[in-house]
PDB file of C-alpha atoms and ligand atoms in Angstrom:
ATOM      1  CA  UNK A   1     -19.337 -46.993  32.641  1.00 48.00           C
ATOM      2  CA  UNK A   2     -19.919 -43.284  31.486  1.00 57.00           C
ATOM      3  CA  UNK A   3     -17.872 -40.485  32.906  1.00 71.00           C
ATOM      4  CA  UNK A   4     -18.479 -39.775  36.775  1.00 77.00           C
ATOM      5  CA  UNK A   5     -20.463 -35.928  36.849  1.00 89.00           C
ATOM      6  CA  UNK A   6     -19.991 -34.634  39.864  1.00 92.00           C
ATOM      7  CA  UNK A   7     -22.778 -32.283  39.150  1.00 94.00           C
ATOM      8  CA  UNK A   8     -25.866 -34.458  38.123  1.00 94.00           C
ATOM      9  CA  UNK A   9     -24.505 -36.934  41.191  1.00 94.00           C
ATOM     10  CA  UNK A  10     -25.067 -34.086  43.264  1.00 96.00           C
ATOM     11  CA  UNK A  11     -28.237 -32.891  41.778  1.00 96.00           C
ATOM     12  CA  UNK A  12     -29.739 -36.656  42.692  1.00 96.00           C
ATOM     13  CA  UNK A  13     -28.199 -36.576  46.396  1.00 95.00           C
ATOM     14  CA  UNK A  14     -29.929 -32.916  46.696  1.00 95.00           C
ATOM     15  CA  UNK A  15     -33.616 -34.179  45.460  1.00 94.00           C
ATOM     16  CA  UNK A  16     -33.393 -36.732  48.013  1.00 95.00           C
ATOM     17  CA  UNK A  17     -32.797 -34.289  50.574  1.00 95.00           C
ATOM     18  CA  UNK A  18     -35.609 -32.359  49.770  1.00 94.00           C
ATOM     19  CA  UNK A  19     -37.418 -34.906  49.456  1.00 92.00           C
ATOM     20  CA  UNK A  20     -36.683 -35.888  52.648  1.00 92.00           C
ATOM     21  CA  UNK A  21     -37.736 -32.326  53.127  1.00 92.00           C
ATOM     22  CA  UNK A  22     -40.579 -32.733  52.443  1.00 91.00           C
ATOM     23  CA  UNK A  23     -40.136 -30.038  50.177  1.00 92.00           C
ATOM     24  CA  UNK A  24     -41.667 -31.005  46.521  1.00 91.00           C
ATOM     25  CA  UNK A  25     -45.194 -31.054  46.986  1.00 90.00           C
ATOM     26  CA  UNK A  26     -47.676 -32.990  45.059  1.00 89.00           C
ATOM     27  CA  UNK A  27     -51.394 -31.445  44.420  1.00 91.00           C
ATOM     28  CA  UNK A  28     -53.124 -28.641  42.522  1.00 94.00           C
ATOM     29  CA  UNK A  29     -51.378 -25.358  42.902  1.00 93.00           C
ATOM     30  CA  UNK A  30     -52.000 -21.886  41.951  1.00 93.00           C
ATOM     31  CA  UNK A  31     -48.064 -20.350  40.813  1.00 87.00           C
ATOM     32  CA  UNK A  32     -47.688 -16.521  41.231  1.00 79.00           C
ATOM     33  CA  UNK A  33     -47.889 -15.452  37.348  1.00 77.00           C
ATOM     34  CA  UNK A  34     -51.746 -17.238  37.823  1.00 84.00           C
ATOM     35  CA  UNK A  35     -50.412 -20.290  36.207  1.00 89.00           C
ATOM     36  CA  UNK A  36     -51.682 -24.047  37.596  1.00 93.00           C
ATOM     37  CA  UNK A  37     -49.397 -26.723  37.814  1.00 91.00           C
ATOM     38  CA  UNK A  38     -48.944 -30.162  39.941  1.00 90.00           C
ATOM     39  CA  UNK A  39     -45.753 -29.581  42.044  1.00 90.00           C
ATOM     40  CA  UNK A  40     -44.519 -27.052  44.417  1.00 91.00           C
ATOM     41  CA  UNK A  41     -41.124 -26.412  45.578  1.00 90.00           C
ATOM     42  CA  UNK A  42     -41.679 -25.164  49.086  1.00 89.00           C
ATOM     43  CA  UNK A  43     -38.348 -23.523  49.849  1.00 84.00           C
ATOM     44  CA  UNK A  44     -38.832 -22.886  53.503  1.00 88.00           C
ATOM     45  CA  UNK A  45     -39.114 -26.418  53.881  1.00 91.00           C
ATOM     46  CA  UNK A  46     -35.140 -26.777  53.936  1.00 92.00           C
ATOM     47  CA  UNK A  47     -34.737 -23.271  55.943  1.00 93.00           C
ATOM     48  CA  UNK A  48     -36.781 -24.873  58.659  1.00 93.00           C
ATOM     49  CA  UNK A  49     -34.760 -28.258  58.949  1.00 94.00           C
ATOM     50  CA  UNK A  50     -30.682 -27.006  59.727  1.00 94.00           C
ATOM     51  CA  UNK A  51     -29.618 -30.915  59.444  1.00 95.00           C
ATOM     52  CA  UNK A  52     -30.979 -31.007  55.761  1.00 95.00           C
ATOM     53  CA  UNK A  53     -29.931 -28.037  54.740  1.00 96.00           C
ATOM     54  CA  UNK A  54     -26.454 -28.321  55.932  1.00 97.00           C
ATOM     55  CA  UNK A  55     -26.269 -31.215  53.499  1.00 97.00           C
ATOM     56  CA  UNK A  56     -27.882 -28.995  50.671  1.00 97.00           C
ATOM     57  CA  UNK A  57     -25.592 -25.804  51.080  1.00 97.00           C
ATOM     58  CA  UNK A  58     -22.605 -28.185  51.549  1.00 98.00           C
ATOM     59  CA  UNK A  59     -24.093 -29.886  47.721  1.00 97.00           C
ATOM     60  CA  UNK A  60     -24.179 -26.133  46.527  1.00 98.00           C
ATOM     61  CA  UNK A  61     -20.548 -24.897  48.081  1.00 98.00           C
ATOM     62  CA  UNK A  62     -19.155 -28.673  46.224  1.00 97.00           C
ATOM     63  CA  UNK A  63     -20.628 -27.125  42.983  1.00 97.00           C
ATOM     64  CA  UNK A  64     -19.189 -23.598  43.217  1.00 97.00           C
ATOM     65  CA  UNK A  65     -15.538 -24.662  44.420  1.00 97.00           C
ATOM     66  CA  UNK A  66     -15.784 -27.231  41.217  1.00 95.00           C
ATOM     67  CA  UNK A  67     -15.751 -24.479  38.995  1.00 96.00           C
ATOM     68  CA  UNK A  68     -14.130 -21.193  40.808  1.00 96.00           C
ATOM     69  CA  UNK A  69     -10.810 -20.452  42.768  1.00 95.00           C
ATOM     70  CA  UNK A  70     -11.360 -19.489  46.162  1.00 95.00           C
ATOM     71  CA  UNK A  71      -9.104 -16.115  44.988  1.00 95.00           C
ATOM     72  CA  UNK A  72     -12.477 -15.770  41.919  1.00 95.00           C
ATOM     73  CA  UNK A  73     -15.019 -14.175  44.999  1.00 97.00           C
ATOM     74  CA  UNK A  74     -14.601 -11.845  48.028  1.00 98.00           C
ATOM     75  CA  UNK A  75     -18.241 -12.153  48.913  1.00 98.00           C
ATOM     76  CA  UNK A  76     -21.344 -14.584  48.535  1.00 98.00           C
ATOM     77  CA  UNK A  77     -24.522 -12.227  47.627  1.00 98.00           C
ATOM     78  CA  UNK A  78     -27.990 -12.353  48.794  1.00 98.00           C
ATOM     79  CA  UNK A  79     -31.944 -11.604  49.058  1.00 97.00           C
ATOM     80  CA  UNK A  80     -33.067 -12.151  53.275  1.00 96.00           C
ATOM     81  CA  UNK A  81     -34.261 -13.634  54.632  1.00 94.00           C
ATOM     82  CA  UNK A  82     -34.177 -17.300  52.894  1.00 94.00           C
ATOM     83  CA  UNK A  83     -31.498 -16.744  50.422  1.00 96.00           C
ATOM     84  CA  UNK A  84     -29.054 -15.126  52.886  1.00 97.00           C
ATOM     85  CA  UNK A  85     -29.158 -18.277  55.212  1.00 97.00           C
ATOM     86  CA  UNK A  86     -28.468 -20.498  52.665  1.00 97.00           C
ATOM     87  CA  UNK A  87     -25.355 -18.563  51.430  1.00 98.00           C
ATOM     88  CA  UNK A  88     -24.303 -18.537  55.053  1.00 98.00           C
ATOM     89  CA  UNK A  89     -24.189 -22.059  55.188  1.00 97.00           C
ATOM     90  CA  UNK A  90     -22.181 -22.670  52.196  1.00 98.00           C
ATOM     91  CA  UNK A  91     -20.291 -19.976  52.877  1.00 98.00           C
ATOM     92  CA  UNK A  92     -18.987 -22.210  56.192  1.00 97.00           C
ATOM     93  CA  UNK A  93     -19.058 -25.766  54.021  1.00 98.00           C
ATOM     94  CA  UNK A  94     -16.288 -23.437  51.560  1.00 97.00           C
ATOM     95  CA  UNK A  95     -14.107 -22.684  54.277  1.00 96.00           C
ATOM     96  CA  UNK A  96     -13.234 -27.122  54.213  1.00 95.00           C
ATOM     97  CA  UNK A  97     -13.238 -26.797  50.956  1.00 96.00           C
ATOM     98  CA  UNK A  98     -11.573 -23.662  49.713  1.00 96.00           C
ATOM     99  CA  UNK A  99      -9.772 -22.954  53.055  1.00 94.00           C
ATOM    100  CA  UNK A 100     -11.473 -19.665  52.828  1.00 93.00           C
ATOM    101  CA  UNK A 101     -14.879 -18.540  53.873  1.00 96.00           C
ATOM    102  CA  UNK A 102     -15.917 -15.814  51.434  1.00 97.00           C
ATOM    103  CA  UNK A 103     -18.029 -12.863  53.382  1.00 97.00           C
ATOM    104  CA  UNK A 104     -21.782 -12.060  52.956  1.00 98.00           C
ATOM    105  CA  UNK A 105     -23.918  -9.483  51.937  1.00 98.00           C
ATOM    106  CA  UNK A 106     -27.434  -9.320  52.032  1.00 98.00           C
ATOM    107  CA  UNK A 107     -30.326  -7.521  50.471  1.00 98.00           C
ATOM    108  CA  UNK A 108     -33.561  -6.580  51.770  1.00 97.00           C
ATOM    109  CA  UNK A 109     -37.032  -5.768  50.781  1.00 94.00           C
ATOM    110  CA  UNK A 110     -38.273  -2.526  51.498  1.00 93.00           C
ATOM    111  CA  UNK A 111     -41.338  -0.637  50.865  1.00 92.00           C
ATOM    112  CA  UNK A 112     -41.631   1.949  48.017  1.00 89.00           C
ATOM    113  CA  UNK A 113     -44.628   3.606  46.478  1.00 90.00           C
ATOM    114  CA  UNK A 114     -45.156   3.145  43.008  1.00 88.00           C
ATOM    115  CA  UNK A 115     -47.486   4.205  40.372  1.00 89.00           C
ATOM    116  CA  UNK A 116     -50.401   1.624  39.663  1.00 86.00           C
ATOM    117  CA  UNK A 117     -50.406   1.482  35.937  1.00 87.00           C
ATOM    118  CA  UNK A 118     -53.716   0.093  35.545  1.00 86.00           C
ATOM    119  CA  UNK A 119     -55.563   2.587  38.198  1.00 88.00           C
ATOM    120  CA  UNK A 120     -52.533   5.684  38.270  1.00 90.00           C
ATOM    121  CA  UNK A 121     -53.060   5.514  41.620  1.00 90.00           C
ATOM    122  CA  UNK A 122     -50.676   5.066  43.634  1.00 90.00           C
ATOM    123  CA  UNK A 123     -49.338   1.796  45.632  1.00 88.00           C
ATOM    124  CA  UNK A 124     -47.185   0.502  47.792  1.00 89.00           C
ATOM    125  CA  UNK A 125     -44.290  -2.092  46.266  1.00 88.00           C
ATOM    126  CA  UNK A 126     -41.247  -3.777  47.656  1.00 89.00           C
ATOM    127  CA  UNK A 127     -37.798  -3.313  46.398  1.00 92.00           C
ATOM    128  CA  UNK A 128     -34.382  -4.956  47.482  1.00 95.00           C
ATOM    129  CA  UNK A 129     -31.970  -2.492  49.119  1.00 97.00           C
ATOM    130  CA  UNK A 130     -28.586  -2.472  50.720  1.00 97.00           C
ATOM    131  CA  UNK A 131     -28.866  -1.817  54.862  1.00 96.00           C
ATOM    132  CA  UNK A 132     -26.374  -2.228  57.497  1.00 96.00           C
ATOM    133  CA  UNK A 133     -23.396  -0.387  56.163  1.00 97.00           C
ATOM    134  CA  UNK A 134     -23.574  -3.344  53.192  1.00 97.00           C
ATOM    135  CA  UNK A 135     -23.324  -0.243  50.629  1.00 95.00           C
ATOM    136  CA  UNK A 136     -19.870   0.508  52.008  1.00 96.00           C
ATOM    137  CA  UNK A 137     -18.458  -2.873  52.177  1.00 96.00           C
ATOM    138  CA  UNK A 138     -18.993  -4.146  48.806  1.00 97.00           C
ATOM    139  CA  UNK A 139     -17.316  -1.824  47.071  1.00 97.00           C
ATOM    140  CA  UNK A 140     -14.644  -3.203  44.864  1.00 97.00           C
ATOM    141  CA  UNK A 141     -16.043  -6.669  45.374  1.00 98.00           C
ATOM    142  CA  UNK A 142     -16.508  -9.708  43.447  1.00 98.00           C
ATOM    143  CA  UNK A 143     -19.819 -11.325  44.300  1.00 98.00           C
ATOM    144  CA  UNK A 144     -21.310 -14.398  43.604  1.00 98.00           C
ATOM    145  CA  UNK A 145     -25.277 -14.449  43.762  1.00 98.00           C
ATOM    146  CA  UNK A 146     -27.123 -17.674  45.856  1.00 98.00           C
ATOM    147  CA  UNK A 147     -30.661 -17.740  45.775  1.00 97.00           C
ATOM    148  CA  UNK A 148     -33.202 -20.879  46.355  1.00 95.00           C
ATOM    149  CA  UNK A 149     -35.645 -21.590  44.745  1.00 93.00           C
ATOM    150  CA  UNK A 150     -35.976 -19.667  40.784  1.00 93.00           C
ATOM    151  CA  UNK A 151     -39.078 -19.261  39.384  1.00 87.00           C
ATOM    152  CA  UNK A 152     -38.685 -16.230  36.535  1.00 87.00           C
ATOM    153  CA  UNK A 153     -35.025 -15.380  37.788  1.00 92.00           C
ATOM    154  CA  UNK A 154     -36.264 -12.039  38.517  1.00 92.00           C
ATOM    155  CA  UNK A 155     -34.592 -12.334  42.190  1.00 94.00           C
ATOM    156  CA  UNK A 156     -31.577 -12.714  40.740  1.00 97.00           C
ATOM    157  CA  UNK A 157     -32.036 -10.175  37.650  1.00 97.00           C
ATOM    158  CA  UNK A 158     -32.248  -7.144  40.756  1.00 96.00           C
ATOM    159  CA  UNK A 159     -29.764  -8.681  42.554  1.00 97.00           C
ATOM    160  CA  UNK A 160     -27.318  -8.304  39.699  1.00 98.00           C
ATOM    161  CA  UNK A 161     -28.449  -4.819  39.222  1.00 97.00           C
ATOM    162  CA  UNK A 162     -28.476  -3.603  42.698  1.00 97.00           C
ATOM    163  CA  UNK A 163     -24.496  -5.282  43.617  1.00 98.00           C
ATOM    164  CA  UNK A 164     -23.612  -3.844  40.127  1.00 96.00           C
ATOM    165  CA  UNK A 165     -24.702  -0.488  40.799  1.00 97.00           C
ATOM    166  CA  UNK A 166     -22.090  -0.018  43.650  1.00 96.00           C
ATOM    167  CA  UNK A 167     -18.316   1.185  42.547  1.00 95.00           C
ATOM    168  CA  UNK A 168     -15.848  -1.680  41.333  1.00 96.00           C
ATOM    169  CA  UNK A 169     -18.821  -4.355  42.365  1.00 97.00           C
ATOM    170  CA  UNK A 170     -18.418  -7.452  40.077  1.00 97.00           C
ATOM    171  CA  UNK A 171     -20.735  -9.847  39.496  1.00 97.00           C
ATOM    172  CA  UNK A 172     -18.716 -13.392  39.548  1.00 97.00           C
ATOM    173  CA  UNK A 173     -21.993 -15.788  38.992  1.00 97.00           C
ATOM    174  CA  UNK A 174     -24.714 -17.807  40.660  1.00 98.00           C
ATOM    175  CA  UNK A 175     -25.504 -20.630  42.516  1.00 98.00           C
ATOM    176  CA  UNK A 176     -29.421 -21.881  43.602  1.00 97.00           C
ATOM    177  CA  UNK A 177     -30.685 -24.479  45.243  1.00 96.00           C
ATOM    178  CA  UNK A 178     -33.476 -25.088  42.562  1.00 95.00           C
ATOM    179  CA  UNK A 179     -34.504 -23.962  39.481  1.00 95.00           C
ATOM    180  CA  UNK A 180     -37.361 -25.205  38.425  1.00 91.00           C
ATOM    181  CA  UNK A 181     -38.102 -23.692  34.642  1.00 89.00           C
ATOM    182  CA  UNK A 182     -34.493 -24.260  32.621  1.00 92.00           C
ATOM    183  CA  UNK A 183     -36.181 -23.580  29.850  1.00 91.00           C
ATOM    184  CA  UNK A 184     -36.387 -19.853  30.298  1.00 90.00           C
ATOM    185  CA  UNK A 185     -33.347 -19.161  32.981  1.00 94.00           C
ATOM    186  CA  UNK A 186     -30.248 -19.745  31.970  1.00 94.00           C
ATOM    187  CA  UNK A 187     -26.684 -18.080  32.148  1.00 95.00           C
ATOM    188  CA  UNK A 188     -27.360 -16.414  28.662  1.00 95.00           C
ATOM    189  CA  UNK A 189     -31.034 -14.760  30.199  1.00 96.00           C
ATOM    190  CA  UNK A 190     -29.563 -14.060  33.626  1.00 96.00           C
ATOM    191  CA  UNK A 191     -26.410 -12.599  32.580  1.00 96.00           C
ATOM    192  CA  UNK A 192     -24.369 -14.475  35.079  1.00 96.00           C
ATOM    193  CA  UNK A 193     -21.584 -16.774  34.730  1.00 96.00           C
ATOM    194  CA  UNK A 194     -20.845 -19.795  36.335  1.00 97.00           C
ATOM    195  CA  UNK A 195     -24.217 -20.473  36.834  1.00 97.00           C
ATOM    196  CA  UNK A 196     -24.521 -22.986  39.276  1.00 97.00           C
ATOM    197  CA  UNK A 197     -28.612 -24.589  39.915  1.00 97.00           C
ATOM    198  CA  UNK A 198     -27.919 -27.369  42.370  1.00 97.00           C
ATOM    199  CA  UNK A 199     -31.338 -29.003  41.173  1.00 96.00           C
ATOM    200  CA  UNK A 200     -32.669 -28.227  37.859  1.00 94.00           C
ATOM    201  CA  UNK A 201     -35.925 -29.451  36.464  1.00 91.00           C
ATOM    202  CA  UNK A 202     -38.881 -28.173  34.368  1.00 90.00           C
ATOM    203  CA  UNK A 203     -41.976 -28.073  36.544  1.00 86.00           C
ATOM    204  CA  UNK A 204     -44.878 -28.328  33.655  1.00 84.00           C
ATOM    205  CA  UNK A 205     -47.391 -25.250  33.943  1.00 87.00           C
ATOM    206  CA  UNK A 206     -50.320 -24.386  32.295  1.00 91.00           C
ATOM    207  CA  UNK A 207     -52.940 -21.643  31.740  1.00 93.00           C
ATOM    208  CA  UNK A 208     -55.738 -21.850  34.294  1.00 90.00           C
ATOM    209  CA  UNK A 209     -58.509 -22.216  31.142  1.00 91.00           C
ATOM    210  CA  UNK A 210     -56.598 -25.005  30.019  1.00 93.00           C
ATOM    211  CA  UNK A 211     -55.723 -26.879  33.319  1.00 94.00           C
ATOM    212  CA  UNK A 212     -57.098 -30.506  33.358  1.00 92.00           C
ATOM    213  CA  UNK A 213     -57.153 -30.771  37.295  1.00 93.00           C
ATOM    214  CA  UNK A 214     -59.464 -27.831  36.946  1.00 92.00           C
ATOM    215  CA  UNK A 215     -62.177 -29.975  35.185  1.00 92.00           C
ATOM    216  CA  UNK A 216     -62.378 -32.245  38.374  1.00 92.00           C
ATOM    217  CA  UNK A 217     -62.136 -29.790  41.131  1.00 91.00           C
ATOM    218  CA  UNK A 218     -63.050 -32.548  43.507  1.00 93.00           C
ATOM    219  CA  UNK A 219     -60.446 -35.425  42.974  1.00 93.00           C
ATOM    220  CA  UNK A 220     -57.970 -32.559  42.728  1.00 93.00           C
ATOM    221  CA  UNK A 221     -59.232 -29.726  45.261  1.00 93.00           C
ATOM    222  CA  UNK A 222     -56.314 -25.959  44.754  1.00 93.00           C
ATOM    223  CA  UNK A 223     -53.845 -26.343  47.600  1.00 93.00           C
ATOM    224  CA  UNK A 224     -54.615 -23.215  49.634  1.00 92.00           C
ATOM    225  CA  UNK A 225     -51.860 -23.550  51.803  1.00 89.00           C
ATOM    226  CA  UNK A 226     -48.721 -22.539  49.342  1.00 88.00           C
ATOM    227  CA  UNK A 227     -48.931 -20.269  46.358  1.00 88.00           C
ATOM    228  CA  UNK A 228     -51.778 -17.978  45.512  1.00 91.00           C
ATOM    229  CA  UNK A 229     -54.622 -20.906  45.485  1.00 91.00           C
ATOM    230  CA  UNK A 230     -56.705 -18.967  48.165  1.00 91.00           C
ATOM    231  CA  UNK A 231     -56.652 -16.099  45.888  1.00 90.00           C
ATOM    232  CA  UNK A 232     -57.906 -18.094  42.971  1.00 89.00           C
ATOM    233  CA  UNK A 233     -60.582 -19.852  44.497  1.00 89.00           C
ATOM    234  CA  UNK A 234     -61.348 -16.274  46.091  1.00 90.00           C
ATOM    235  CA  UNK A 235     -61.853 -14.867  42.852  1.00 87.00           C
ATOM    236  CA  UNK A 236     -63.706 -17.921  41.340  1.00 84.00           C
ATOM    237  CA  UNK A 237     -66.289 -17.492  43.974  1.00 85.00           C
ATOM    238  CA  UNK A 238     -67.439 -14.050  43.018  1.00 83.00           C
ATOM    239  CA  UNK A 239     -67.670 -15.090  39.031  1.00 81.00           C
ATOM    240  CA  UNK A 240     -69.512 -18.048  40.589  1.00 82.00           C
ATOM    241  CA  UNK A 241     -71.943 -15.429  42.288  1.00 84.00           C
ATOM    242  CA  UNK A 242     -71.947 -12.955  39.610  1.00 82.00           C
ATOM    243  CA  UNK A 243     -73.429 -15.798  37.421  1.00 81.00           C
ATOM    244  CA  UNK A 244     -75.647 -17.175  39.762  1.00 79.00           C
ATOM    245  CA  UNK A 245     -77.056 -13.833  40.216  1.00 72.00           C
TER     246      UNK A 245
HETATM  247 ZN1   ZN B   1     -56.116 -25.768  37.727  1.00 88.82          ZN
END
């Protein structure tokens, strides 16, 4: 009998629940950087069913008190609205397990104009920022990131800069409920450590010129209702008409 991992037990209980989820979706999909792929993890999925996510968050808090001291983190860090529920919920699960509930703080997207580097003109972008007196509170904190679902990391990349760019603000890791490309996010890219995926696995992506499922657009129609497949088949409608014309 190998050594009992508490970790990859809890990874297997976790894809069940999201499974149960409904969660991981099958099908053709359209991922934000334009890449196609065959699975989805649909992250509001687990927001929208409390009874599974209670067992999710509670799979997450197991993994964080595994490796930290309650007296490692003040606070459990952020983006709304998904992210902040879920640390909210483990947040509660740590107080049976840590006899402490660490506090929250939560970041928000706001609008900002930027520059459009392509046009110069300019454009409207969204940026996480502190609200709600947050920029007061967390000073001289140690803060420990959740976020669900990681795709590039990049949530967590700003969220590391934004808590870190508040006085005495330490950044003491981070946990997620998925991540779903361990080849490219790690502790070492992320700069965090613990850090704590509940679920990690590679979900394969390719180019959309060399997509398979794009050769037989009937037995595997773009999902249009997650990602950006709406968008793509959008666009491939006016190169259709362009060389019709
Ligand atoms: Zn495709």
């Amino acid at each position: 009998m190998g050594e009992f991992n508490g970790f990859v037990h809890r990874q297997k209980m976790a894809e069940a629940h999201l499974e149960e989820a409904g969660a991981v979706l099958e099908g053709h999909f359209v991922y934000a950087a334009e890449d196609h792929g065959n699975a989805y993890v649909a992250k509001d999925e687990t927001i929208k069913r409390p009874e599974i996510l209670a067992r999710i968050t509670w799979l997450m808090a197991a993994n964080l008190a595994e490796t930290l001291d309650p007296d490692d983190i003040d606070m459990l860090g952020a983006a709304a609205p998904c992210g902040s529920i879920i640390a909210a919920r483990m947040s509660e699960h740590l107080e049976g397990m840590w006899g402490k509930t660490p506090g929250l703080v939560f970041a928000e997207k706001v609008p900002k104009i930027a520059i459009d580097e392509a046009t110069g003109e300019p454009k409207i972008e969204e940026e996480l920022k502190l609200k709600r007196n947050f920029d007061q509170e967390i000073i001289g904190k140690r803060i420990h990131i959740v976020e669900d679902v990681v795709n590039s990391g990049m949530t967590v990349l700003q969220l590391k800069d934004l808590f870190g760019s508040f006085r005495g603000v330490e950044v003491v890791g981070a946990s997620a409920e998925y991540s779903r490309t361990p080849s490219a996010v790690n502790a070492e890219t992320l700069g965090v450590s613990p850090w704590l995926p509940l679920v990690e696995k590679e979900l394969t992506k390719t180019k959309p010129q060399d997509c398979d499922m794009c050769e037989d657009l009937e037995q595997f129609p773009i999902r249009t209702d997650r990602g950006h497949g709406a968008k793509f088949l959008a666009e491939l409608a006016v190169w259709d008409a362009a060389l019709k014309a």
